[in-house]
Amino acid sequence: MTDLTHLTISEARAKLRGKEITAAEITEAYLAAIERANPVLNAYVTVTADKARDMAKASDAKLATGEGGALEGIPLGIKDLFATEGIHTQACSHVLDGFKPRYESTVTTNLWADGAIMLGKLNMDEFAMGSSNETSYYGPVINPWRRSRVETVVMPTTHQGDGGFVSAGGTKTARTLDNAQLVPGGSSGGSASSVAAFLCAGATATDTGGSIRQPAALTGTVGIKPTYGRCSRWGIVAFASSLDQAGPIARDVRDAAILLKSMASVDPKDTTSVDRPVPDYEAAIGKPIKGMKVGIPKEYRVEGMPEDIEALWQKGIAWLKDAGAEIVDISLPHTKYALPAYYIVAPAEASSNLARYDGVRYGLRVPGKDIVDMYEKTRAAGFGREVKRRIMIGTYVLSAGYYDAYYLQAQKVRTLIKRDFENVFAAGVDVILTPATPSAAFGIADEDMASDPVKMYLNDIFTVTVNMAGLPGISVPAGLDGKGLPLGLQLIGRPFDEETLFQTANVIEQAAGRFQPEKWW
Amino acid sequence: MSVDLQTVKRVAHLARIAVSEEDAERMTGELNAILGFVEQLNEVDVSGVEPMTSVTPMEMKKRQDAVTDGNKAADIVANAPATDENFFLVPKVVE
């Protein structure tokens, strides 16, 4: 029997509806996989086994009568940023110690209404601030992918043909896994790691500067950040409200389309939720891209970018060309200013959003000699280093005398970044193809990144422009580097044109194939 | 622009985060690295450019000014570290 955890959502959906498998069986398979793997990968911070079993039972009852929803019986992992009623919701921060919301986020409400099953809450960078999942109060998440070396081994004659390529001379090339542990990217590191390691069928994630697309790229999974306003932000712990968007991480493009359809909605509880019906994203998959105009921005060719990534980008261009797309060189002149502008706008909004963690209404309280002392001690103990750093930057750039020089300047630059994209789309470009990240997965506790916060920030150099302009972007696995690690390509679309992203990403996926890590955990 | 130790301590107080001498010194270096990185924005000519206020061209949604929710005092204080009869308890703020 096939391992139920290896089914894609679309495959599991067919088998559940066809009564070949039950929701209880697939849920048990995932719970068992989590129990084995989580002590090593640390992807889940809470496993809701009892709730999952209850939900599976309810799903099986619905499936038996044929009234199941679009995700009936599909087990999912939920990023710890989403409020889930009565269940651990801490944005992986100590400051929200013990917080169990009395309400449910709109995105998760939509998923449960469609019949999905909750397996638990997923690890993430504290308050979604990070690109490696190392800032979590609950410790780093481990990437199921490891580097490997290609070696030529002489085969003992008795073992010939057990995998690998057997050569006439009795030698074969084999990949040997390196033991070094790698990061899954961040901030949705738990989401990406759990999807790649078959610990959930799909996961919710959020993206403020690249937090869906970067971890997806580093784990060989598909991640889409939809247009700002497509998914309701109600019940999602706020980081930078003008940039935050929810989206799915999934094992293939079709699964990402299925999940986004359920997650997205028009929500009166979020004033930035846009009044547009949610299309059937899955219907875009398989549509030809003949005649589509694909833009290649020259500003994304950055200094020091590994050759593997440049080569992969060229491959992506060739695949789309072969499928009949027209490739055009474009320019997005303000690209290099997106990251510095982001590191003013996002911390400014964060310093304001995180002011609510004061030891009064929820979470941690550290006693002090008076109320201000209590606030200061609570926040000093509750926030980790990276979060403090960003609150401090935000407080500084918004403080009297600096507002115009920093914040206003950054918001003007943001207008220019958005205008770059508008010009390109107005010239007839349908979709933009770029690398998703400037490197493959790196080591846990990488010394270079730990010593300089800006080095870590550079991970988001290709993804952050999309948040600044509010556009949709998808990361799709496109190949492996020389060390056997996955790399992703990013597609950027017009506002609310997620369908074109799914359509084009599917062409890349068909050409590149699918990638899964060799199991060592 | 760069920050000195005194500014870092002042900002930490504005942000209501207690910092030790050692924290403040470390943060001074880190904050200056970030401020140095964002400095490049000054090269951009933004004359006549409006600052962005919304990435999506839309009017803010309005609703009827009517009560749609309420009577949830117990839910609201449920997660508070210290409460008394649906009030949040804080250290004394007035003599």
Coordinates of C-alpha atoms in Angstrom, one line a residue:
Chain A
M1 CA 0.0 0.0 0.0
T2 CA 1.3 3.5 -0.8
D3 CA 2.3 5.7 2.0
L4 CA -0.8 8.0 2.6
T5 CA 1.4 10.9 3.6
H6 CA 3.0 10.9 0.1
L7 CA -0.3 11.6 -1.7
T8 CA -0.7 15.1 -3.0
I9 CA -3.9 16.9 -2.0
S10 CA -5.5 16.3 -5.4
E11 CA -4.6 12.6 -5.2
A12 CA -5.9 12.3 -1.6
R13 CA -9.0 14.2 -2.5
A14 CA -9.8 11.7 -5.3
K15 CA -9.2 8.7 -3.1
L16 CA -11.2 10.1 -0.2
R17 CA -14.2 10.9 -2.5
G18 CA -13.8 7.5 -4.1
K19 CA -13.9 5.9 -0.7
E20 CA -10.6 4.2 -1.3
I21 CA -9.2 5.7 1.9
T22 CA -10.7 7.4 4.9
A23 CA -10.0 10.7 6.5
A24 CA -9.2 8.8 9.7
E25 CA -6.6 6.7 8.0
I26 CA -4.8 9.6 6.3
T27 CA -4.9 11.6 9.6
E28 CA -3.4 8.7 11.6
A29 CA -0.7 8.3 8.9
Y30 CA 0.3 12.0 9.4
L31 CA 0.1 11.9 13.2
A32 CA 2.5 8.8 13.2
A33 CA 4.9 10.6 10.8
I34 CA 4.9 13.7 13.0
E35 CA 5.6 11.6 16.1
R36 CA 8.6 10.1 14.4
A37 CA 10.0 13.1 12.7
N38 CA 9.2 16.1 14.9
P39 CA 11.8 15.4 17.6
V40 CA 14.4 15.9 14.8
L41 CA 12.9 18.5 12.5
N42 CA 11.1 20.6 15.1
A43 CA 8.5 21.7 12.6
Y44 CA 5.5 21.6 14.9
V45 CA 5.3 23.5 18.1
T46 CA 1.9 21.9 19.1
V47 CA 0.3 18.8 17.7
T48 CA -3.5 18.7 18.0
A49 CA -4.0 14.9 17.7
D50 CA -7.4 14.7 19.5
K51 CA -8.8 17.6 17.5
A52 CA -7.5 16.1 14.3
R53 CA -9.1 12.7 15.1
D54 CA -12.5 14.4 15.8
M55 CA -12.3 16.4 12.6
A56 CA -11.4 13.3 10.6
K57 CA -14.4 11.5 12.1
A58 CA -16.7 14.4 11.1
S59 CA -15.1 14.4 7.6
D60 CA -15.7 10.7 7.1
A61 CA -19.3 11.1 8.0
K62 CA -19.6 13.8 5.4
L63 CA -17.7 11.9 2.8
A64 CA -19.9 8.9 3.3
T65 CA -23.0 10.9 2.3
G66 CA -21.1 12.7 -0.5
E67 CA -21.5 16.1 1.1
G68 CA -17.8 16.8 1.7
G69 CA -16.3 20.2 1.1
A70 CA -13.4 21.1 -1.3
L71 CA -10.8 20.0 1.3
E72 CA -12.8 17.3 3.1
G73 CA -10.5 15.1 5.0
I74 CA -7.2 16.8 4.0
P75 CA -4.8 17.1 7.0
L76 CA -3.1 20.5 7.2
G77 CA -0.5 22.2 9.4
I78 CA -1.2 25.8 10.5
K79 CA 1.5 28.4 11.0
D80 CA 1.6 29.7 14.6
L81 CA 0.7 33.2 13.4
F82 CA -2.9 32.2 12.8
A83 CA -5.4 32.5 15.7
T84 CA -6.9 29.1 16.3
E85 CA -9.6 29.0 19.0
G86 CA -8.5 27.5 22.3
I87 CA -5.2 26.3 20.7
H88 CA -1.6 27.5 21.2
T89 CA -1.2 30.8 19.2
Q90 CA 2.0 32.6 20.1
A91 CA 3.7 33.7 16.8
C92 CA 6.5 31.5 18.3
S93 CA 7.2 34.3 20.8
H94 CA 7.7 34.1 24.6
V95 CA 5.8 37.3 25.0
L96 CA 2.5 35.5 24.1
D97 CA 3.2 32.8 26.7
G98 CA 0.1 30.7 27.2
F99 CA -2.1 32.6 24.8
K100 CA -5.1 30.7 23.6
P101 CA -7.3 32.9 21.5
R102 CA -11.1 32.9 22.0
Y103 CA -11.7 33.3 18.3
E104 CA -10.6 31.7 15.0
S105 CA -8.8 33.6 12.1
T106 CA -10.8 34.0 8.9
V107 CA -8.3 32.0 6.8
T108 CA -8.5 28.9 9.1
T109 CA -12.3 29.3 9.5
N110 CA -12.5 29.0 5.7
L111 CA -10.3 25.9 5.7
W112 CA -12.3 24.1 8.3
A113 CA -15.6 25.1 6.5
D114 CA -14.2 23.3 3.5
G115 CA -13.5 20.2 5.5
A116 CA -9.8 20.4 6.2
I117 CA -8.3 18.8 9.3
M118 CA -5.9 20.5 11.7
L119 CA -2.8 18.6 12.6
G120 CA -1.2 21.3 14.8
K121 CA 0.6 24.6 14.9
L122 CA 3.8 25.1 12.9
N123 CA 7.1 26.6 14.0
M124 CA 8.2 30.0 12.6
D125 CA 10.5 32.9 13.2
E126 CA 9.3 35.0 16.1
F127 CA 6.5 37.3 14.9
A128 CA 7.5 36.2 11.3
M129 CA 10.8 38.2 11.6
G130 CA 13.5 36.2 10.1
S131 CA 14.7 34.3 7.0
S132 CA 16.0 31.1 8.6
N133 CA 13.4 30.1 11.3
E134 CA 16.2 30.6 13.9
T135 CA 14.5 33.4 15.8
S136 CA 11.7 31.2 17.1
Y137 CA 11.3 30.9 20.9
Y138 CA 10.9 27.2 20.2
G139 CA 14.2 26.7 18.5
P140 CA 15.2 26.3 14.9
V141 CA 13.4 24.1 12.4
I142 CA 15.6 21.7 10.4
N143 CA 15.4 21.4 6.7
P144 CA 14.7 17.8 5.5
W145 CA 17.1 18.5 2.7
R146 CA 20.9 17.9 3.2
R147 CA 23.8 18.7 1.0
S148 CA 25.2 15.6 -0.8
R149 CA 28.5 14.7 -2.5
V150 CA 28.6 12.7 -5.6
E151 CA 31.1 9.8 -5.2
T152 CA 32.2 7.0 -7.5
V153 CA 32.2 3.7 -5.7
V154 CA 33.5 0.4 -6.8
M155 CA 30.7 -2.1 -6.6
P156 CA 31.2 -5.5 -5.0
T157 CA 29.9 -7.8 -7.6
T158 CA 27.2 -9.3 -5.3
H159 CA 25.5 -5.9 -4.8
Q160 CA 25.3 -4.7 -8.3
G161 CA 22.1 -3.0 -9.4
D162 CA 20.7 -2.0 -6.1
G163 CA 20.0 1.6 -7.3
G164 CA 22.4 4.1 -8.7
F165 CA 24.0 3.7 -12.1
V166 CA 25.9 0.6 -12.6
S167 CA 28.7 1.0 -15.1
A168 CA 30.3 -1.7 -17.2
G169 CA 33.4 -1.5 -15.0
G170 CA 31.5 -2.4 -11.8
T171 CA 31.5 1.2 -10.4
K172 CA 28.5 3.5 -9.7
T173 CA 28.0 7.1 -8.7
A174 CA 26.2 7.6 -5.4
R175 CA 25.2 10.6 -3.5
T176 CA 26.4 10.7 0.1
L177 CA 24.4 12.9 2.4
D178 CA 26.3 15.4 4.4
N179 CA 25.4 15.5 8.2
A180 CA 25.3 19.3 8.4
Q181 CA 21.9 20.6 9.4
L182 CA 20.4 23.3 7.2
V183 CA 17.8 25.9 7.7
P184 CA 14.4 25.6 5.9
G185 CA 14.3 29.4 5.4
G186 CA 11.8 31.6 7.1
S187 CA 9.7 32.9 8.5
S188 CA 7.4 30.1 7.4
G189 CA 10.1 27.5 8.1
G190 CA 7.8 25.0 9.9
S191 CA 5.3 25.2 7.1
A192 CA 8.0 24.5 4.4
S193 CA 9.8 21.8 6.4
S194 CA 6.6 19.9 7.3
V195 CA 5.3 20.0 3.7
A196 CA 8.7 18.8 2.3
A197 CA 9.1 16.1 4.9
F198 CA 5.5 14.8 4.4
L199 CA 4.3 15.9 7.9
C200 CA 1.2 17.5 6.5
A201 CA -0.5 17.6 3.1
G202 CA -0.2 21.3 2.9
A203 CA 0.3 24.3 5.2
T204 CA -0.8 27.8 5.8
A205 CA 2.0 30.4 5.8
T206 CA 2.3 34.2 5.6
D207 CA 4.6 36.5 3.6
T208 CA 5.7 40.0 4.6
G209 CA 9.0 40.2 2.7
G210 CA 9.4 36.7 1.3
S211 CA 8.3 34.4 4.2
I212 CA 6.3 32.0 2.0
R213 CA 8.4 32.1 -1.2
Q214 CA 11.9 31.9 0.3
P215 CA 11.3 28.8 2.6
A216 CA 9.4 27.2 -0.3
A217 CA 12.4 27.7 -2.6
L218 CA 14.8 26.3 0.1
T219 CA 12.8 23.1 0.6
G220 CA 11.7 22.2 -2.9
T221 CA 8.0 23.1 -2.3
V222 CA 5.6 25.5 -4.0
G223 CA 4.6 28.7 -2.2
I224 CA 2.4 31.5 -3.3
K225 CA 1.9 35.0 -1.8
P226 CA -1.3 36.3 -3.3
T227 CA -2.1 39.9 -4.1
Y228 CA -2.4 42.1 -1.0
G229 CA -6.1 42.0 0.0
R230 CA -6.8 38.5 -1.4
C231 CA -6.7 36.6 1.9
S232 CA -8.2 38.2 5.0
R233 CA -5.7 39.3 7.6
W234 CA -8.3 39.0 10.4
G235 CA -7.0 36.8 13.2
I236 CA -3.4 36.7 11.9
V237 CA -0.9 38.1 14.4
A238 CA 0.1 41.4 12.7
F239 CA 3.7 42.1 11.8
A240 CA 3.7 44.9 9.1
S241 CA 0.0 45.4 8.2
S242 CA 0.6 47.0 4.8
L243 CA 2.7 44.1 3.6
D244 CA 1.4 40.9 5.4
Q245 CA -0.4 38.4 3.3
A246 CA -1.4 34.8 3.9
G247 CA -0.9 32.0 1.4
P248 CA -0.2 28.3 1.1
I249 CA 2.9 26.1 0.9
A250 CA 2.2 22.9 -0.9
R251 CA 4.0 20.0 -2.7
D252 CA 2.9 21.0 -6.2
V253 CA 1.3 23.8 -8.1
R254 CA -2.1 22.2 -8.3
D255 CA -2.2 21.7 -4.5
A256 CA -1.2 25.4 -4.0
A257 CA -4.1 26.4 -6.2
I258 CA -6.5 24.2 -4.3
L259 CA -5.4 25.6 -1.0
L260 CA -5.5 29.2 -2.1
K261 CA -9.0 28.9 -3.4
S262 CA -10.1 27.9 0.1
M263 CA -8.0 30.3 2.1
A264 CA -9.0 33.4 0.0
S265 CA -12.2 35.2 0.6
V266 CA -13.9 38.6 0.8
D267 CA -14.1 39.5 4.5
P268 CA -15.9 42.4 6.0
K269 CA -13.8 42.0 9.2
D270 CA -10.6 43.1 7.2
T271 CA -11.0 46.6 5.7
T272 CA -8.2 45.8 3.2
S273 CA -9.9 42.6 2.0
V274 CA -10.8 43.3 -1.6
D275 CA -14.3 42.8 -3.0
R276 CA -13.6 40.4 -5.8
P277 CA -14.9 36.9 -6.2
V278 CA -12.3 34.2 -5.7
P279 CA -11.7 32.4 -9.0
D280 CA -11.2 28.6 -9.5
Y281 CA -7.4 28.7 -9.6
E282 CA -7.2 25.0 -10.4
A283 CA -8.9 25.6 -13.7
A284 CA -5.8 27.7 -14.8
I285 CA -3.5 24.6 -14.5
G286 CA -2.8 23.0 -17.8
K287 CA -3.8 26.0 -19.9
P288 CA -1.2 26.7 -22.6
I289 CA 1.0 29.7 -22.3
K290 CA 1.5 30.2 -26.0
G291 CA 1.9 33.9 -26.8
M292 CA 2.2 34.9 -23.2
K293 CA 4.8 37.7 -22.7
V294 CA 7.3 36.9 -20.0
G295 CA 9.5 39.7 -18.7
I296 CA 13.1 39.1 -17.5
P297 CA 14.3 42.0 -15.3
K298 CA 18.0 42.8 -15.7
E299 CA 18.2 44.2 -12.1
Y300 CA 17.7 40.7 -10.6
R301 CA 21.1 39.6 -11.9
V302 CA 23.0 40.5 -8.7
E303 CA 26.7 40.4 -7.9
G304 CA 27.9 37.3 -6.2
M305 CA 24.9 35.2 -7.2
P306 CA 25.9 31.5 -7.5
E307 CA 26.3 30.2 -11.1
D308 CA 23.8 27.5 -10.3
I309 CA 21.1 30.1 -9.9
E310 CA 21.9 32.0 -13.0
A311 CA 21.9 28.7 -14.9
L312 CA 18.6 27.7 -13.5
W313 CA 17.1 31.1 -14.5
Q314 CA 18.3 30.5 -18.1
K315 CA 16.7 27.1 -18.0
G316 CA 13.4 28.6 -16.8
I317 CA 13.5 31.1 -19.7
A318 CA 14.2 28.2 -22.1
W319 CA 11.3 26.1 -20.8
L320 CA 8.8 29.0 -21.1
K321 CA 10.1 29.8 -24.6
D322 CA 9.7 26.2 -25.6
A323 CA 6.1 26.3 -24.4
G324 CA 5.5 29.2 -26.8
A325 CA 5.9 32.2 -24.5
E326 CA 7.5 35.4 -25.8
I327 CA 10.6 36.4 -23.7
V328 CA 11.3 40.1 -23.3
D329 CA 14.0 41.9 -21.4
I330 CA 12.6 44.4 -19.0
S331 CA 13.9 46.9 -16.5
L332 CA 12.6 47.5 -12.9
P333 CA 15.0 50.4 -12.1
H334 CA 14.2 50.8 -8.4
T335 CA 14.7 47.1 -7.5
K336 CA 17.8 47.7 -5.4
Y337 CA 16.0 50.2 -3.2
A338 CA 13.2 47.7 -2.2
L339 CA 15.1 46.0 0.6
P340 CA 16.3 49.2 2.3
A341 CA 12.8 50.7 2.0
Y342 CA 11.4 47.5 3.4
Y343 CA 13.7 47.8 6.4
I344 CA 12.1 51.2 7.2
V345 CA 8.5 50.5 6.5
A346 CA 8.2 47.0 8.0
P347 CA 10.0 47.8 11.3
A348 CA 8.0 51.1 11.6
E349 CA 4.7 49.2 11.3
A350 CA 6.0 46.4 13.5
S351 CA 7.0 48.8 16.3
S352 CA 3.4 50.1 16.3
N353 CA 1.7 46.6 16.0
L354 CA 3.8 45.1 18.7
A355 CA 3.1 47.9 21.2
R356 CA 0.1 45.8 22.3
Y357 CA 2.4 43.3 24.1
D358 CA 2.5 45.1 27.4
G359 CA 1.9 42.4 30.0
V360 CA -1.6 43.6 30.7
R361 CA -4.1 42.0 28.3
Y362 CA -2.5 38.6 27.4
G363 CA 0.7 36.7 27.5
L364 CA 3.7 37.1 29.7
R365 CA 4.0 39.6 32.6
V366 CA 7.2 40.3 34.5
P367 CA 6.5 42.3 37.7
G368 CA 8.1 45.7 38.1
K369 CA 8.3 48.5 40.6
D370 CA 5.6 50.5 38.7
I371 CA 3.7 50.1 35.5
V372 CA 6.4 51.4 33.2
D373 CA 8.9 49.2 34.8
M374 CA 6.5 46.2 34.4
Y375 CA 6.1 47.1 30.6
E376 CA 9.9 47.4 30.1
K377 CA 10.7 44.2 32.0
T378 CA 7.9 42.2 30.3
R379 CA 9.0 43.3 26.8
A380 CA 12.7 42.8 27.5
A381 CA 12.0 39.2 28.7
G382 CA 9.3 38.4 26.1
F383 CA 10.9 39.5 22.8
G384 CA 13.9 37.9 21.2
R385 CA 16.9 39.8 19.8
E386 CA 15.7 40.2 16.2
V387 CA 12.2 41.4 17.3
K388 CA 13.8 43.9 19.7
R389 CA 16.1 45.1 16.9
R390 CA 13.2 45.7 14.6
I391 CA 11.0 47.5 17.2
M392 CA 14.0 49.7 18.0
I393 CA 14.6 50.6 14.3
G394 CA 10.9 51.2 13.9
T395 CA 10.7 53.4 17.0
Y396 CA 13.7 55.4 15.9
V397 CA 12.6 56.0 12.3
L398 CA 9.2 57.2 13.5
S399 CA 10.5 59.3 16.3
A400 CA 10.3 63.1 16.2
G401 CA 12.7 64.7 13.7
Y402 CA 13.4 61.5 11.8
Y403 CA 10.0 60.7 10.3
D404 CA 10.5 62.6 7.1
A405 CA 14.0 61.5 6.5
Y406 CA 13.3 57.8 6.9
Y407 CA 9.6 56.8 6.8
L408 CA 8.3 59.4 4.3
Q409 CA 11.3 58.9 2.0
A410 CA 10.8 55.1 2.1
Q411 CA 7.1 55.4 1.3
K412 CA 7.9 57.6 -1.7
V413 CA 10.5 55.0 -2.9
R414 CA 7.8 52.4 -2.5
T415 CA 5.5 54.4 -4.9
L416 CA 8.4 54.3 -7.4
I417 CA 8.9 50.5 -6.9
K418 CA 5.2 49.9 -7.6
R419 CA 5.4 52.3 -10.6
D420 CA 8.2 50.2 -12.1
F421 CA 5.9 47.2 -12.2
E422 CA 2.9 49.1 -13.5
N423 CA 5.0 50.4 -16.4
V424 CA 6.1 46.9 -17.3
F425 CA 2.6 45.5 -17.1
A426 CA 1.2 48.4 -19.1
A427 CA 3.8 47.6 -21.8
G428 CA 2.1 44.2 -22.2
V429 CA 4.1 41.9 -20.0
D430 CA 1.9 39.2 -18.5
V431 CA 4.3 37.7 -16.0
I432 CA 7.9 38.3 -14.7
L433 CA 10.4 35.5 -14.2
T434 CA 13.2 35.8 -11.6
P435 CA 15.2 33.6 -9.2
A436 CA 13.4 33.1 -5.9
T437 CA 16.4 33.4 -3.6
P438 CA 20.1 34.5 -4.0
S439 CA 21.3 31.1 -2.5
A440 CA 20.3 27.6 -1.6
A441 CA 19.6 26.6 2.0
F442 CA 22.4 27.5 4.4
G443 CA 23.7 26.0 7.6
I444 CA 22.0 26.4 11.0
A445 CA 23.9 29.1 13.0
D446 CA 25.7 30.4 9.9
E447 CA 28.4 32.6 11.4
D448 CA 28.3 35.2 8.6
M449 CA 24.6 35.8 8.9
A450 CA 24.7 35.7 12.7
S451 CA 27.3 38.5 12.9
D452 CA 25.6 40.9 10.5
P453 CA 21.8 41.3 10.5
V454 CA 21.9 42.9 7.0
K455 CA 23.4 39.6 5.5
M456 CA 20.4 37.7 6.7
Y457 CA 18.1 40.4 5.3
L458 CA 19.6 39.9 1.8
N459 CA 17.9 36.5 1.6
D460 CA 14.7 38.4 0.7
I461 CA 16.3 40.6 -2.1
F462 CA 14.3 39.0 -4.9
T463 CA 11.0 38.5 -3.0
V464 CA 10.6 41.8 -1.1
T465 CA 9.8 44.0 -4.1
V466 CA 6.6 42.0 -4.6
N467 CA 5.3 42.8 -1.1
M468 CA 6.3 46.5 -1.5
A469 CA 4.1 46.6 -4.6
G470 CA 1.3 44.4 -3.2
L471 CA 1.6 42.0 -6.2
P472 CA 1.2 38.2 -6.3
G473 CA 4.3 36.0 -6.5
I474 CA 4.9 32.3 -6.6
S475 CA 8.0 30.2 -5.9
V476 CA 8.2 27.0 -7.8
P477 CA 11.0 24.4 -7.5
A478 CA 13.0 24.3 -10.7
G479 CA 16.1 22.2 -10.0
L480 CA 18.9 21.1 -7.7
D481 CA 22.2 22.9 -7.2
G482 CA 25.6 21.1 -7.4
K483 CA 25.2 20.0 -3.8
G484 CA 21.9 18.5 -4.4
L485 CA 19.8 21.3 -2.7
P486 CA 16.6 22.6 -4.3
L487 CA 16.4 26.0 -5.9
G488 CA 13.3 27.9 -6.9
L489 CA 12.2 30.3 -9.6
Q490 CA 9.8 33.1 -8.8
L491 CA 6.9 34.3 -11.1
I492 CA 5.4 37.8 -10.4
G493 CA 2.0 38.7 -11.8
R494 CA -0.4 41.6 -12.2
P495 CA -2.6 42.4 -9.2
F496 CA -5.2 39.6 -8.7
D497 CA -3.9 37.6 -11.6
E498 CA -2.9 34.6 -9.5
E499 CA -4.3 32.4 -12.3
T500 CA -1.5 33.4 -14.7
L501 CA 1.0 32.5 -12.0
F502 CA -0.5 29.0 -11.5
Q503 CA -0.7 28.5 -15.3
T504 CA 2.9 29.5 -15.8
A505 CA 4.3 27.8 -12.7
N506 CA 2.7 24.5 -13.9
V507 CA 4.7 24.8 -17.2
I508 CA 7.9 25.1 -15.1
E509 CA 6.9 22.2 -12.9
Q510 CA 6.2 20.0 -15.9
A511 CA 9.6 20.7 -17.3
A512 CA 11.6 20.6 -14.1
G513 CA 9.9 17.7 -12.5
R514 CA 9.2 17.3 -8.7
F515 CA 11.8 17.1 -6.0
Q516 CA 11.8 15.4 -2.7
P517 CA 14.5 15.0 -0.1
E518 CA 16.1 11.6 0.6
K519 CA 14.8 10.5 4.0
W520 CA 17.4 10.5 6.8
W521 CA 15.2 11.6 9.7
Chain B
M1 CA 22.9 59.2 10.2
S2 CA 24.0 57.0 13.0
V3 CA 23.0 56.5 16.6
D4 CA 25.1 56.7 19.8
L5 CA 24.7 54.8 23.0
Q6 CA 22.5 57.6 24.6
T7 CA 20.1 57.6 21.6
V8 CA 19.8 53.8 21.8
K9 CA 18.9 54.0 25.5
R10 CA 16.3 56.7 24.8
V11 CA 14.8 54.7 21.9
A12 CA 14.6 51.6 24.1
H13 CA 12.8 53.6 26.7
L14 CA 10.4 55.0 24.0
A15 CA 9.8 51.3 22.9
R16 CA 9.4 50.2 26.5
I17 CA 12.1 47.7 26.4
A18 CA 14.5 47.4 29.3
V19 CA 18.1 47.2 28.1
S20 CA 21.3 46.6 30.1
E21 CA 24.5 48.5 29.3
E22 CA 25.8 45.5 27.4
D23 CA 22.5 45.2 25.4
A24 CA 22.6 48.9 24.5
E25 CA 26.2 48.7 23.3
R26 CA 25.5 45.7 21.1
M27 CA 22.3 47.3 19.7
T28 CA 24.2 50.5 18.9
G29 CA 26.4 48.5 16.4
E30 CA 23.5 46.5 15.0
L31 CA 21.3 49.6 14.5
N32 CA 24.1 51.5 12.9
A33 CA 24.6 48.6 10.4
I34 CA 20.9 48.7 9.5
L35 CA 20.8 52.5 9.3
G36 CA 23.9 52.4 7.1
F37 CA 22.2 50.0 4.8
V38 CA 19.1 52.1 4.4
E39 CA 21.1 55.2 3.8
Q40 CA 21.2 54.5 0.1
L41 CA 17.5 55.6 -0.2
N42 CA 18.8 59.1 -0.1
E43 CA 20.2 58.7 -3.7
V44 CA 16.7 58.3 -5.0
D45 CA 15.1 61.4 -6.6
V46 CA 11.6 61.5 -5.1
S47 CA 10.7 65.0 -6.1
G48 CA 7.0 65.1 -7.0
V49 CA 6.4 61.5 -5.8
E50 CA 3.5 60.9 -3.5
P51 CA 4.3 58.6 -0.5
M52 CA 2.4 55.3 -0.7
T53 CA -0.6 55.0 1.6
S54 CA -2.2 51.9 0.1
V55 CA -0.8 49.3 -2.3
T56 CA -4.3 48.5 -3.7
P57 CA -6.3 51.3 -5.2
M58 CA -9.4 51.0 -3.1
E59 CA -11.7 53.0 -0.9
M60 CA -11.6 52.0 2.7
K61 CA -14.7 49.9 3.3
K62 CA -17.3 51.4 5.6
R63 CA -20.1 49.7 7.4
Q64 CA -23.3 50.8 9.2
D65 CA -22.5 52.2 12.6
A66 CA -24.3 49.5 14.4
V67 CA -23.5 47.1 17.2
T68 CA -22.4 43.8 15.6
D69 CA -20.5 42.2 18.5
G70 CA -20.3 42.4 22.3
N71 CA -21.0 40.9 25.6
K72 CA -17.7 39.1 25.6
A73 CA -16.1 40.5 28.7
A74 CA -15.1 37.0 29.9
D75 CA -13.5 36.2 26.6
I76 CA -11.6 39.4 26.5
V77 CA -10.0 39.0 29.9
A78 CA -9.6 35.2 29.5
N79 CA -5.9 35.5 28.6
A80 CA -4.9 38.3 30.9
P81 CA -2.1 37.6 33.4
A82 CA -4.1 39.3 36.2
T83 CA -7.8 40.1 36.4
D84 CA -10.5 40.8 38.9
E85 CA -14.2 40.7 38.0
N86 CA -13.6 41.3 34.3
F87 CA -11.1 44.1 34.9
F88 CA -7.4 44.0 33.9
L89 CA -5.2 44.4 37.0
V90 CA -2.1 46.6 36.7
P91 CA 0.4 48.0 39.2
K92 CA -0.9 51.2 40.8
V93 CA -0.7 54.2 38.4
V94 CA -2.3 57.0 40.5
E95 CA -1.6 57.7 44.1

